[in-house]
Short mmCIF file of C-alpha atoms and ligand atoms in Angstrom, two decimals:
data_model
loop_
_atom_site.label_atom_id
_atom_site.label_comp_id
_atom_site.label_asym_id
_atom_site.label_seq_id
_atom_site.Cartn_x
_atom_site.Cartn_y
_atom_site.Cartn_z
CA UNK A 1 -16.27 172.24 66.26
CA UNK A 2 -16.34 169.60 63.52
CA UNK A 3 -18.68 170.16 60.56
CA UNK A 4 -21.03 167.29 61.51
CA UNK A 5 -21.59 168.79 64.95
CA UNK A 6 -21.97 172.25 63.44
CA UNK A 7 -24.70 170.96 61.08
CA UNK A 8 -26.52 169.40 64.03
CA UNK A 9 -26.27 172.55 66.10
CA UNK A 10 -27.54 174.64 63.19
CA UNK A 11 -30.82 172.74 63.28
CA UNK A 12 -31.15 173.43 67.03
CA UNK A 13 -30.37 177.14 66.60
CA UNK A 14 -32.66 177.51 63.57
CA UNK A 15 -35.52 175.09 64.33
CA UNK A 16 -37.53 173.86 61.38
CA UNK A 17 -34.74 174.46 58.88
CA UNK A 18 -33.59 171.86 56.37
CA UNK A 19 -30.00 170.51 56.54
CA UNK A 20 -27.55 173.40 56.05
CA UNK A 21 -24.62 173.71 53.69
CA UNK A 22 -21.14 174.37 55.06
CA UNK A 23 -18.05 176.28 54.02
CA UNK A 24 -14.66 176.99 55.51
CA UNK A 25 -12.18 179.86 55.17
CA UNK A 26 -8.65 179.60 56.61
CA UNK A 27 -6.58 182.20 58.40
CA UNK A 28 -3.20 183.20 57.02
CA UNK A 29 0.23 184.32 58.05
CA UNK A 30 2.23 186.71 55.97
CA UNK A 31 5.83 185.57 55.53
CA UNK A 32 7.14 188.82 54.06
CA UNK A 33 5.81 192.03 52.47
CA UNK A 34 4.19 193.96 55.34
CA UNK A 35 1.81 196.88 54.81
CA UNK A 36 2.74 196.81 51.11
CA UNK A 37 -0.52 195.48 49.65
CA UNK A 38 -2.50 198.70 49.94
CA UNK A 39 0.29 200.45 48.03
CA UNK A 40 -0.09 197.95 45.21
CA UNK A 41 3.22 196.27 46.11
CA UNK A 42 3.59 192.49 46.49
CA UNK A 43 3.26 190.25 49.54
CA UNK A 44 4.11 186.62 50.26
CA UNK A 45 1.67 184.91 52.66
CA UNK A 46 0.42 181.35 53.19
CA UNK A 47 -2.89 179.93 54.42
CA UNK A 48 -2.89 178.02 57.72
CA UNK A 49 -4.96 175.12 59.01
CA UNK A 50 -7.00 177.13 61.53
CA UNK A 51 -10.22 178.36 59.98
CA UNK A 52 -13.68 179.90 60.22
CA UNK A 53 -16.47 177.37 59.65
CA UNK A 54 -19.99 178.23 58.62
CA UNK A 55 -23.23 176.28 58.42
CA UNK A 56 -25.81 178.21 56.45
CA UNK A 57 -29.16 178.06 54.75
CA UNK A 58 -30.51 180.60 52.24
CA UNK A 59 -33.83 182.38 52.92
CA UNK A 60 -36.20 184.09 50.52
CA UNK A 61 -37.26 187.01 52.70
CA UNK A 62 -33.98 188.98 52.70
CA UNK A 63 -33.53 188.47 56.44
CA UNK A 64 -29.96 187.66 57.52
CA UNK A 65 -29.54 186.07 60.95
CA UNK A 66 -26.07 185.41 62.35
CA UNK A 67 -25.52 183.11 65.26
CA UNK A 68 -22.21 182.08 66.80
CA UNK A 69 -21.19 178.97 68.71
CA UNK A 70 -19.05 181.33 70.82
CA UNK A 71 -21.42 182.90 73.37
CA UNK A 72 -19.27 186.05 73.40
CA UNK A 73 -20.96 186.95 70.10
CA UNK A 74 -24.70 187.63 70.46
CA UNK A 75 -27.10 186.55 67.72
CA UNK A 76 -27.95 189.42 65.39
CA UNK A 77 -30.39 189.84 62.53
CA UNK A 78 -30.60 192.50 59.86
CA UNK A 79 -32.41 193.08 56.59
CA UNK A 80 -30.48 192.76 53.34
CA UNK A 81 -30.49 196.02 51.35
CA UNK A 82 -28.34 197.77 48.74
CA UNK A 83 -26.91 199.94 51.56
CA UNK A 84 -26.84 198.07 54.88
CA UNK A 85 -26.42 200.37 57.91
CA UNK A 86 -23.27 199.42 59.86
CA UNK A 87 -23.44 198.44 63.53
CA UNK A 88 -21.13 200.10 66.09
CA UNK A 89 -17.40 199.96 65.22
CA UNK A 90 -15.89 196.64 66.29
CA UNK A 91 -19.21 194.71 66.09
CA UNK A 92 -18.79 191.23 64.69
CA UNK A 93 -21.80 191.37 62.36
CA UNK A 94 -20.14 194.19 60.41
CA UNK A 95 -17.86 191.61 58.73
CA UNK A 96 -20.90 189.80 57.33
CA UNK A 97 -22.60 193.05 56.38
CA UNK A 98 -19.38 194.00 54.56
CA UNK A 99 -19.44 190.78 52.55
CA UNK A 100 -23.12 190.95 51.63
CA UNK A 101 -23.07 194.62 50.67
CA UNK A 102 -19.86 194.09 48.68
CA UNK A 103 -21.33 191.19 46.70
CA UNK A 104 -24.53 193.18 46.10
CA UNK A 105 -22.61 196.19 44.82
CA UNK A 106 -20.38 194.15 42.49
CA UNK A 107 -22.80 191.51 41.19
CA UNK A 108 -26.18 193.28 41.48
CA UNK A 109 -28.14 190.07 42.10
CA UNK A 110 -31.75 190.13 40.86
CA UNK A 111 -33.07 189.38 44.37
CA UNK A 112 -31.45 190.39 47.68
CA UNK A 113 -31.70 186.99 49.36
CA UNK A 114 -31.39 186.34 53.07
CA UNK A 115 -29.71 183.56 55.01
CA UNK A 116 -29.39 181.91 58.41
CA UNK A 117 -25.76 181.47 59.41
CA UNK A 118 -24.06 179.69 62.28
CA UNK A 119 -20.40 180.61 62.77
CA UNK A 120 -17.74 178.49 64.41
CA UNK A 121 -13.98 178.99 64.42
CA UNK A 122 -10.67 177.34 65.20
CA UNK A 123 -8.87 180.57 64.32
CA UNK A 124 -7.69 182.89 67.12
CA UNK A 125 -9.15 186.39 66.80
CA UNK A 126 -7.26 189.66 66.63
CA UNK A 127 -3.99 187.70 66.69
CA UNK A 128 -2.79 188.83 63.27
CA UNK A 129 -4.04 185.66 61.57
CA UNK A 130 -6.80 187.50 59.66
CA UNK A 131 -9.86 186.08 61.35
CA UNK A 132 -11.64 189.19 60.04
CA UNK A 133 -11.05 188.42 56.36
CA UNK A 134 -11.67 184.70 56.90
CA UNK A 135 -15.08 185.68 58.31
CA UNK A 136 -15.74 188.06 55.41
CA UNK A 137 -14.77 185.40 52.84
CA UNK A 138 -16.84 182.67 54.53
CA UNK A 139 -19.91 184.93 54.74
CA UNK A 140 -19.49 185.95 51.10
CA UNK A 141 -19.30 182.30 50.04
CA UNK A 142 -22.49 181.53 51.96
CA UNK A 143 -24.20 184.56 50.42
CA UNK A 144 -23.09 183.58 46.90
CA UNK A 145 -25.04 180.34 47.36
CA UNK A 146 -28.06 182.33 48.52
CA UNK A 147 -28.02 184.39 45.31
CA UNK A 148 -27.18 181.42 43.09
CA UNK A 149 -23.67 182.46 42.02
CA UNK A 150 -21.25 179.54 41.59
CA UNK A 151 -17.72 180.33 42.77
CA UNK A 152 -15.18 179.33 40.13
CA UNK A 153 -17.84 179.20 37.38
CA UNK A 154 -19.90 182.40 37.46
CA UNK A 155 -17.32 184.30 39.47
CA UNK A 156 -13.58 183.60 39.66
CA UNK A 157 -11.81 183.32 42.98
CA UNK A 158 -9.51 186.17 42.00
CA UNK A 159 -12.51 188.39 41.18
CA UNK A 160 -14.20 187.56 44.50
CA UNK A 161 -10.95 188.28 46.36
CA UNK A 162 -10.65 191.65 44.63
CA UNK A 163 -14.22 192.68 45.37
CA UNK A 164 -14.00 191.55 49.01
CA UNK A 165 -10.79 193.53 49.57
CA UNK A 166 -12.82 196.66 48.81
CA UNK A 167 -15.84 195.33 50.67
CA UNK A 168 -13.95 194.88 53.96
CA UNK A 169 -13.27 198.63 54.07
CA UNK A 170 -16.89 198.76 55.28
CA UNK A 171 -15.64 197.89 58.81
CA UNK A 172 -13.38 200.96 58.77
CA UNK A 173 -9.99 199.25 58.37
CA UNK A 174 -8.16 200.40 55.24
CA UNK A 175 -6.47 197.12 54.45
CA UNK A 176 -5.12 196.04 51.08
CA UNK A 177 -6.07 192.87 49.22
CA UNK A 178 -3.61 190.32 50.58
CA UNK A 179 -5.83 188.50 53.05
CA UNK A 180 -8.82 187.86 50.83
CA UNK A 181 -6.52 186.81 47.96
CA UNK A 182 -4.58 184.18 49.90
CA UNK A 183 -7.63 182.95 51.83
CA UNK A 184 -9.50 182.29 48.58
CA UNK A 185 -6.65 181.14 46.32
CA UNK A 186 -4.09 179.33 48.44
CA UNK A 187 -2.96 175.93 47.19
CA UNK A 188 -2.00 173.35 49.81
CA UNK A 189 1.76 172.98 50.21
CA UNK A 190 2.50 176.42 48.76
CA UNK A 191 3.08 179.92 49.98
CA UNK A 192 2.00 182.46 47.37
CA UNK A 193 3.47 185.65 46.10
CA UNK A 194 0.65 188.06 45.33
CA UNK A 195 0.80 191.10 43.05
CA UNK A 196 -1.98 193.65 42.84
CA UNK A 197 -3.76 195.86 40.29
CA UNK A 198 -4.49 193.53 38.64
CA UNK A 199 -4.43 190.70 41.19
CA UNK A 200 -1.93 187.95 40.26
CA UNK A 201 -0.67 184.97 42.24
CA UNK A 202 2.35 182.70 41.99
CA UNK A 203 2.81 179.59 44.16
CA UNK A 204 6.06 178.43 45.74
CA UNK A 205 6.64 175.76 48.39
CA UNK A 206 8.67 176.33 51.55
CA UNK A 207 12.29 175.08 51.34
CA UNK A 208 12.67 171.33 51.99
CA UNK A 209 12.20 170.34 55.61
CA UNK A 210 11.10 173.82 56.66
CA UNK A 211 8.01 174.96 58.54
CA UNK A 212 6.70 178.22 59.92
CA UNK A 213 6.46 178.61 63.69
CA UNK A 214 3.68 181.05 64.55
CA UNK A 215 4.04 182.57 68.01
CA UNK A 216 1.29 184.73 69.49
CA UNK A 217 2.66 187.72 71.38
CA UNK A 218 -0.64 187.57 73.34
CA UNK A 219 -1.12 191.30 72.74
CA UNK A 220 -4.54 191.65 71.07
CA UNK A 221 -5.21 194.35 68.51
CA UNK A 222 -8.73 194.90 67.26
CA UNK A 223 -8.12 196.68 63.97
CA UNK A 224 -11.70 197.89 63.54
CA UNK A 225 -11.99 198.92 67.19
CA UNK A 226 -9.51 200.56 69.52
CA UNK A 227 -6.44 199.98 67.27
CA UNK A 228 -8.08 201.45 64.16
CA UNK A 229 -6.21 204.75 64.26
CA UNK A 230 -2.80 203.20 64.82
CA UNK A 231 -3.41 200.75 61.98
CA UNK A 232 -4.67 203.41 59.57
CA UNK A 233 -1.64 205.67 60.17
CA UNK A 234 0.34 203.49 57.71
CA UNK A 235 -2.15 203.75 54.83
CA UNK A 236 -2.66 207.46 55.48
CA UNK A 237 1.03 208.38 55.43
CA UNK A 238 1.57 206.25 52.32
CA UNK A 239 -1.32 208.00 50.54
CA UNK A 240 0.20 211.33 51.49
CA UNK A 241 3.61 210.18 50.25
CA UNK A 242 1.95 209.26 46.96
CA UNK A 243 0.60 212.81 46.68
CA UNK A 244 4.09 214.21 47.31
CA UNK A 245 5.58 211.95 44.64
CA UNK A 246 2.82 212.97 42.21
CA UNK A 247 3.71 216.59 42.93
CA UNK A 248 7.37 215.83 42.17
CA UNK A 249 6.44 214.16 38.89
CA UNK A 250 4.41 217.23 37.99
CA UNK A 251 7.47 219.41 38.62
CA UNK A 252 9.73 217.05 36.64
CA UNK A 253 7.46 216.72 33.61
CA UNK A 254 5.44 219.95 33.78
CA UNK A 255 2.18 218.03 33.54
CA UNK A 256 -0.17 215.92 35.68
CA UNK A 257 0.90 212.25 35.94
CA UNK A 258 -1.59 209.57 37.07
CA UNK A 259 -0.41 207.95 40.31
CA UNK A 260 -3.04 206.34 42.52
CA UNK A 261 -0.58 204.54 44.78
CA UNK A 262 3.17 204.12 45.22
CA UNK A 263 3.13 200.79 43.39
CA UNK A 264 2.05 202.55 40.20
CA UNK A 265 5.61 203.87 39.86
CA UNK A 266 6.80 200.44 38.73
CA UNK A 267 3.82 199.56 36.55
CA UNK A 268 1.55 201.32 34.11
CA UNK A 269 2.70 204.26 32.02
CA UNK A 270 5.68 205.15 34.23
CA UNK A 271 7.29 201.69 34.44
CA UNK A 272 10.27 202.87 36.50
CA UNK A 273 13.14 200.65 37.60
CA UNK A 274 13.80 200.21 41.33
CA UNK A 275 16.66 202.70 41.15
CA UNK A 276 14.55 205.30 39.33
CA UNK A 277 11.63 204.89 41.74
CA UNK A 278 13.93 205.23 44.75
CA UNK A 279 15.62 208.31 43.37
CA UNK A 280 12.27 209.94 42.60
CA UNK A 281 10.76 209.12 46.03
CA UNK A 282 13.76 210.45 47.91
CA UNK A 283 13.56 213.73 46.00
CA UNK A 284 9.81 213.98 46.63
CA UNK A 285 10.26 213.33 50.36
CA UNK A 286 13.74 214.72 50.90
CA UNK A 287 13.61 215.30 54.68
CA UNK A 288 13.38 212.66 57.39
CA UNK A 289 10.34 214.44 58.82
CA UNK A 290 7.84 216.93 57.44
CA UNK A 291 5.54 219.17 59.43
CA UNK A 292 1.95 219.66 58.39
CA UNK A 293 2.84 223.21 57.34
CA UNK A 294 5.74 222.00 55.17
CA UNK A 295 3.57 219.30 53.56
CA UNK A 296 0.83 221.83 52.79
CA UNK A 297 3.36 224.25 51.29
CA UNK A 298 4.84 221.51 49.10
CA UNK A 299 1.42 220.39 47.87
CA UNK A 300 0.21 223.97 47.41
CA UNK A 301 -2.92 223.58 49.50
CA UNK A 302 -4.07 224.66 52.99
CA UNK A 303 -3.17 222.41 55.97
CA UNK A 304 -6.88 221.70 56.54
CA UNK A 305 -7.08 220.23 53.03
CA UNK A 306 -4.12 217.93 53.81
CA UNK A 307 -6.02 216.70 56.86
CA UNK A 308 -9.29 216.23 54.98
CA UNK A 309 -7.74 214.43 52.02
CA UNK A 310 -4.98 212.39 53.60
CA UNK A 311 -4.20 212.62 57.30
CA UNK A 312 -7.61 212.74 58.98
CA UNK A 313 -7.14 213.26 62.72
CA UNK A 314 -3.69 211.62 62.85
CA UNK A 315 -1.80 213.48 65.62
CA UNK A 316 1.20 215.50 64.39
CA UNK A 317 4.47 214.56 66.16
CA UNK A 318 6.37 217.64 67.49
CA UNK A 319 9.08 217.31 64.82
CA UNK A 320 6.73 216.40 61.98
CA UNK A 321 5.51 213.22 60.23
CA UNK A 322 8.16 210.54 59.45
CA UNK A 323 7.06 210.12 55.84
CA UNK A 324 10.53 209.39 54.45
CA UNK A 325 11.02 206.35 56.66
CA UNK A 326 7.55 205.06 55.68
CA UNK A 327 8.47 205.34 52.00
CA UNK A 328 11.85 203.70 52.60
CA UNK A 329 10.08 200.70 54.13
CA UNK A 330 7.92 200.39 51.01
CA UNK A 331 10.91 200.60 48.67
CA UNK A 332 13.07 198.12 50.56
CA UNK A 333 10.24 195.73 51.43
CA UNK A 334 9.26 195.47 47.76
CA UNK A 335 12.80 194.38 46.90
CA UNK A 336 12.81 191.90 49.77
CA UNK A 337 9.58 190.27 48.60
CA UNK A 338 11.01 189.80 45.11
CA UNK A 339 14.20 188.27 46.54
CA UNK A 340 12.18 186.12 48.97
CA UNK A 341 10.21 184.67 46.06
CA UNK A 342 13.49 183.87 44.29
CA UNK A 343 14.83 182.28 47.48
CA UNK A 344 11.74 180.04 47.74
CA UNK A 345 12.01 178.99 44.11
CA UNK A 346 15.68 178.16 44.72
CA UNK A 347 14.85 176.29 47.95
CA UNK A 348 17.25 178.62 49.76
CA UNK A 349 16.11 178.65 53.41
CA UNK A 350 19.00 180.77 54.70
CA UNK A 351 18.41 183.62 52.29
CA UNK A 352 14.70 183.54 52.96
CA UNK A 353 15.35 183.71 56.71
CA UNK A 354 17.79 186.62 56.34
CA UNK A 355 15.15 188.54 54.35
CA UNK A 356 12.59 187.90 57.11
CA UNK A 357 15.01 189.35 59.66
CA UNK A 358 15.66 192.42 57.52
CA UNK A 359 11.91 192.88 57.04
CA UNK A 360 11.36 192.90 60.79
CA UNK A 361 13.97 195.63 61.26
CA UNK A 362 12.34 197.71 58.55
CA UNK A 363 8.87 197.19 60.07
CA UNK A 364 10.22 198.18 63.49
CA UNK A 365 12.31 201.21 62.58
CA UNK A 366 11.01 202.56 59.28
CA UNK A 367 7.31 201.65 59.48
CA UNK A 368 7.13 201.64 63.32
CA UNK A 369 4.57 198.87 63.65
CA UNK A 370 6.48 196.70 66.11
CA UNK A 371 6.18 196.72 69.90
CA UNK A 372 8.46 195.72 72.81
CA UNK A 373 6.66 192.37 72.95
CA UNK A 374 7.06 191.64 69.22
CA UNK A 375 10.76 192.64 69.33
CA UNK A 376 11.37 190.39 72.34
CA UNK A 377 9.52 187.49 70.74
CA UNK A 378 11.46 187.81 67.47
CA UNK A 379 14.72 187.90 69.41
CA UNK A 380 13.71 184.81 71.39
CA UNK A 381 12.89 182.99 68.15
CA UNK A 382 16.28 183.84 66.64
CA UNK A 383 18.05 182.80 69.84
CA UNK A 384 16.09 179.53 69.64
CA UNK A 385 17.62 178.82 66.23
CA UNK A 386 15.11 180.24 63.75
CA UNK A 387 16.55 180.88 60.28
CA UNK A 388 14.60 184.15 60.33
CA UNK A 389 11.82 185.72 62.39
CA UNK A 390 9.56 188.73 62.06
CA UNK A 391 6.26 190.21 63.10
CA UNK A 392 3.39 189.33 60.81
CA UNK A 393 0.16 191.10 59.94
CA UNK A 394 -0.81 194.60 60.95
CA UNK A 395 1.71 194.85 63.80
CA UNK A 396 1.50 196.44 67.28
CA UNK A 397 0.67 193.01 68.68
CA UNK A 398 -0.56 189.79 67.20
CA UNK A 399 1.85 187.12 66.04
CA UNK A 400 5.36 186.54 64.75
CA UNK A 401 6.47 184.06 62.09
CA UNK A 402 9.75 182.16 62.24
CA UNK A 403 11.29 179.95 59.58
CA UNK A 404 12.57 176.77 61.21
CA UNK A 405 13.53 173.27 60.19
CA UNK A 406 10.52 171.22 61.17
CA UNK A 407 12.73 168.68 62.94
CA UNK A 408 13.97 171.49 65.23
CA UNK A 409 10.44 172.34 66.47
CA UNK A 410 10.93 170.13 69.54
CA UNK A 411 13.80 172.36 70.71
CA UNK A 412 12.45 175.66 69.34
CA UNK A 413 9.17 175.65 71.27
CA UNK A 414 10.62 175.17 74.79
CA UNK A 415 13.40 177.70 74.14
CA UNK A 416 10.94 180.43 73.04
CA UNK A 417 8.60 179.47 75.87
CA UNK A 418 11.34 180.01 78.40
CA UNK A 419 12.79 183.24 77.00
CA UNK A 420 9.58 185.05 75.95
CA UNK A 421 6.53 183.63 77.70
CA UNK A 422 8.17 182.76 81.05
CA UNK A 423 10.92 185.37 81.43
CA UNK A 424 9.64 188.33 79.41
CA UNK A 425 5.89 188.02 79.98
CA UNK A 426 6.13 186.13 83.31
CA UNK A 427 3.40 183.87 82.06
CA UNK A 428 2.96 180.16 82.69
CA UNK A 429 0.79 177.56 80.98
CA UNK A 430 0.77 176.21 77.44
CA UNK A 431 2.58 178.61 75.10
CA UNK A 432 0.48 179.91 72.18
CA UNK A 433 2.82 178.58 69.49
CA UNK A 434 1.91 176.41 66.54
CA UNK A 435 3.93 174.95 63.69
CA UNK A 436 2.34 175.60 60.30
CA UNK A 437 2.63 174.20 56.80
CA UNK A 438 0.95 176.02 53.89
CA UNK A 439 -2.73 175.01 53.83
CA UNK A 440 -5.46 175.05 51.17
CA UNK A 441 -7.75 178.01 50.42
CA UNK A 442 -11.42 178.47 51.33
CA UNK A 443 -14.01 176.02 50.03
CA UNK A 444 -17.48 174.59 50.41
CA UNK A 445 -17.63 171.41 52.47
CA UNK A 446 -19.67 168.53 51.17
P1 LIG B 1 -7.50 189.66 62.84
O1 LIG B 1 -8.05 189.79 61.47
O2 LIG B 1 -6.02 189.84 62.93
O3 LIG B 1 -7.91 188.39 63.51
P2 LIG B 1 -9.19 191.95 63.32
O4 LIG B 1 -9.21 192.95 64.42
O5 LIG B 1 -9.02 192.44 61.93
O6 LIG B 1 -8.10 190.86 63.70
O7 LIG B 1 -10.55 191.14 63.35
C1 LIG B 1 -11.02 190.56 64.56
C2 LIG B 1 -12.52 190.73 64.62
O8 LIG B 1 -13.16 189.86 63.66
C3 LIG B 1 -13.11 190.31 65.96
O9 LIG B 1 -13.06 191.36 66.89
C4 LIG B 1 -14.54 189.96 65.55
O10 LIG B 1 -15.33 191.12 65.44
C5 LIG B 1 -14.38 189.36 64.18
N1 LIG B 1 -14.27 187.90 64.25
C6 LIG B 1 -13.24 187.13 63.94
N2 LIG B 1 -13.49 185.81 64.14
C7 LIG B 1 -14.75 185.74 64.60
C8 LIG B 1 -15.60 184.69 65.01
N3 LIG B 1 -15.22 183.41 65.01
N4 LIG B 1 -16.84 185.00 65.43
C9 LIG B 1 -17.24 186.28 65.45
N5 LIG B 1 -16.49 187.32 65.08
C10 LIG B 1 -15.26 187.07 64.67
MG1 LIG B 2 -8.09 191.58 60.25
#
């Protein structure tokens, strides 16, 4: 829905209101650097043209009412408060509650304002394009207006991105900070390499003539609903790996060494080289698989404590947890992101594509976040002439990204349609593929 129509509709949905303001927040695709952000390791995404659009109007009484042009999402209202009770897992209003509570906690506004909000979207949901974070960012931007905070003046975009990365944990998904950072800071025409703790961004355009083909596998994954546990397995095993590495450092140095996440190995007081970090990690996690009993023995605590602190209710595979492979993905993916940034700066499409291919293999075999559909779709994209192709986002379903020459799109789309959608999925109709160029970040709309 265009903004003019959205403004009109707002006045029907909220009768008696004055003309609303509007804002927009785009989705994103990650080009390389998967499941690295929550470890404090870099990523390289770009914003896309599809977006969440909001019309909104502040209120004085602290009441927040959310309405949606999509009838699948019922209108909900709740009272603003320092601690807002969450709705059932998977409920759409939780993304707005996350934003409001996060802004409250970080900025402590003098008055907990309310707002009427009408949501519209051109961004497919649960397709790995980060509709969740786009919704969180858009709601936060609306709420900032309600509490009189000017984005870019009173609060930087980087600071808002950082606080919203924490805030989105409210919905139960333990994501890192990539999505909010790129959604808020993307610059049209550029992909961006993002580093964390502290958040830093560097822009780089795609190689000349190139575009990103985004293909939806059509397998939906709701990361705060039924797929929550599969998604959170990555962060949990990485946090456990961090504890094992910390233990190793303790043994090496005979004293406690601060290590909040794997990425801290390269930064901060340790400042290891890649080779040193790899050597240390492979000593800390020296077996392909570790049972709960072996992990507990290594950490010197009871198995129940390992569950409470790190693993939660993650089921134990018969031959133990594959922690070493998870760590290997982090180590190799970090290197690939650095090389991918260099390839972009050099305009080297072939190298960038080869790194995307290698990233997919690592995601599939070492991090185990692929699926038969994603593997088949990536293969179809490569067969159709992509310079590189990989899953993007959380994995298990959602979309793939392929680097192509834009002039080849006319041949790429029918070839992938035939091999994946027709033959593999036995599906007819318009294929869910779009060709993307890096778009601009979120903004208010005059
Ligand atoms: P992704 O971020 O990959 O799109 P998630 O599972 O993280 O997938 O988030 C999808 C959820 O975000 C949806 O189930 C819904 O609750 C919420 N959401 C996204 N877009 C909208 C929208 N336009 N209207 C209402 N809720 C939305
Ligand atoms: Mg999401």
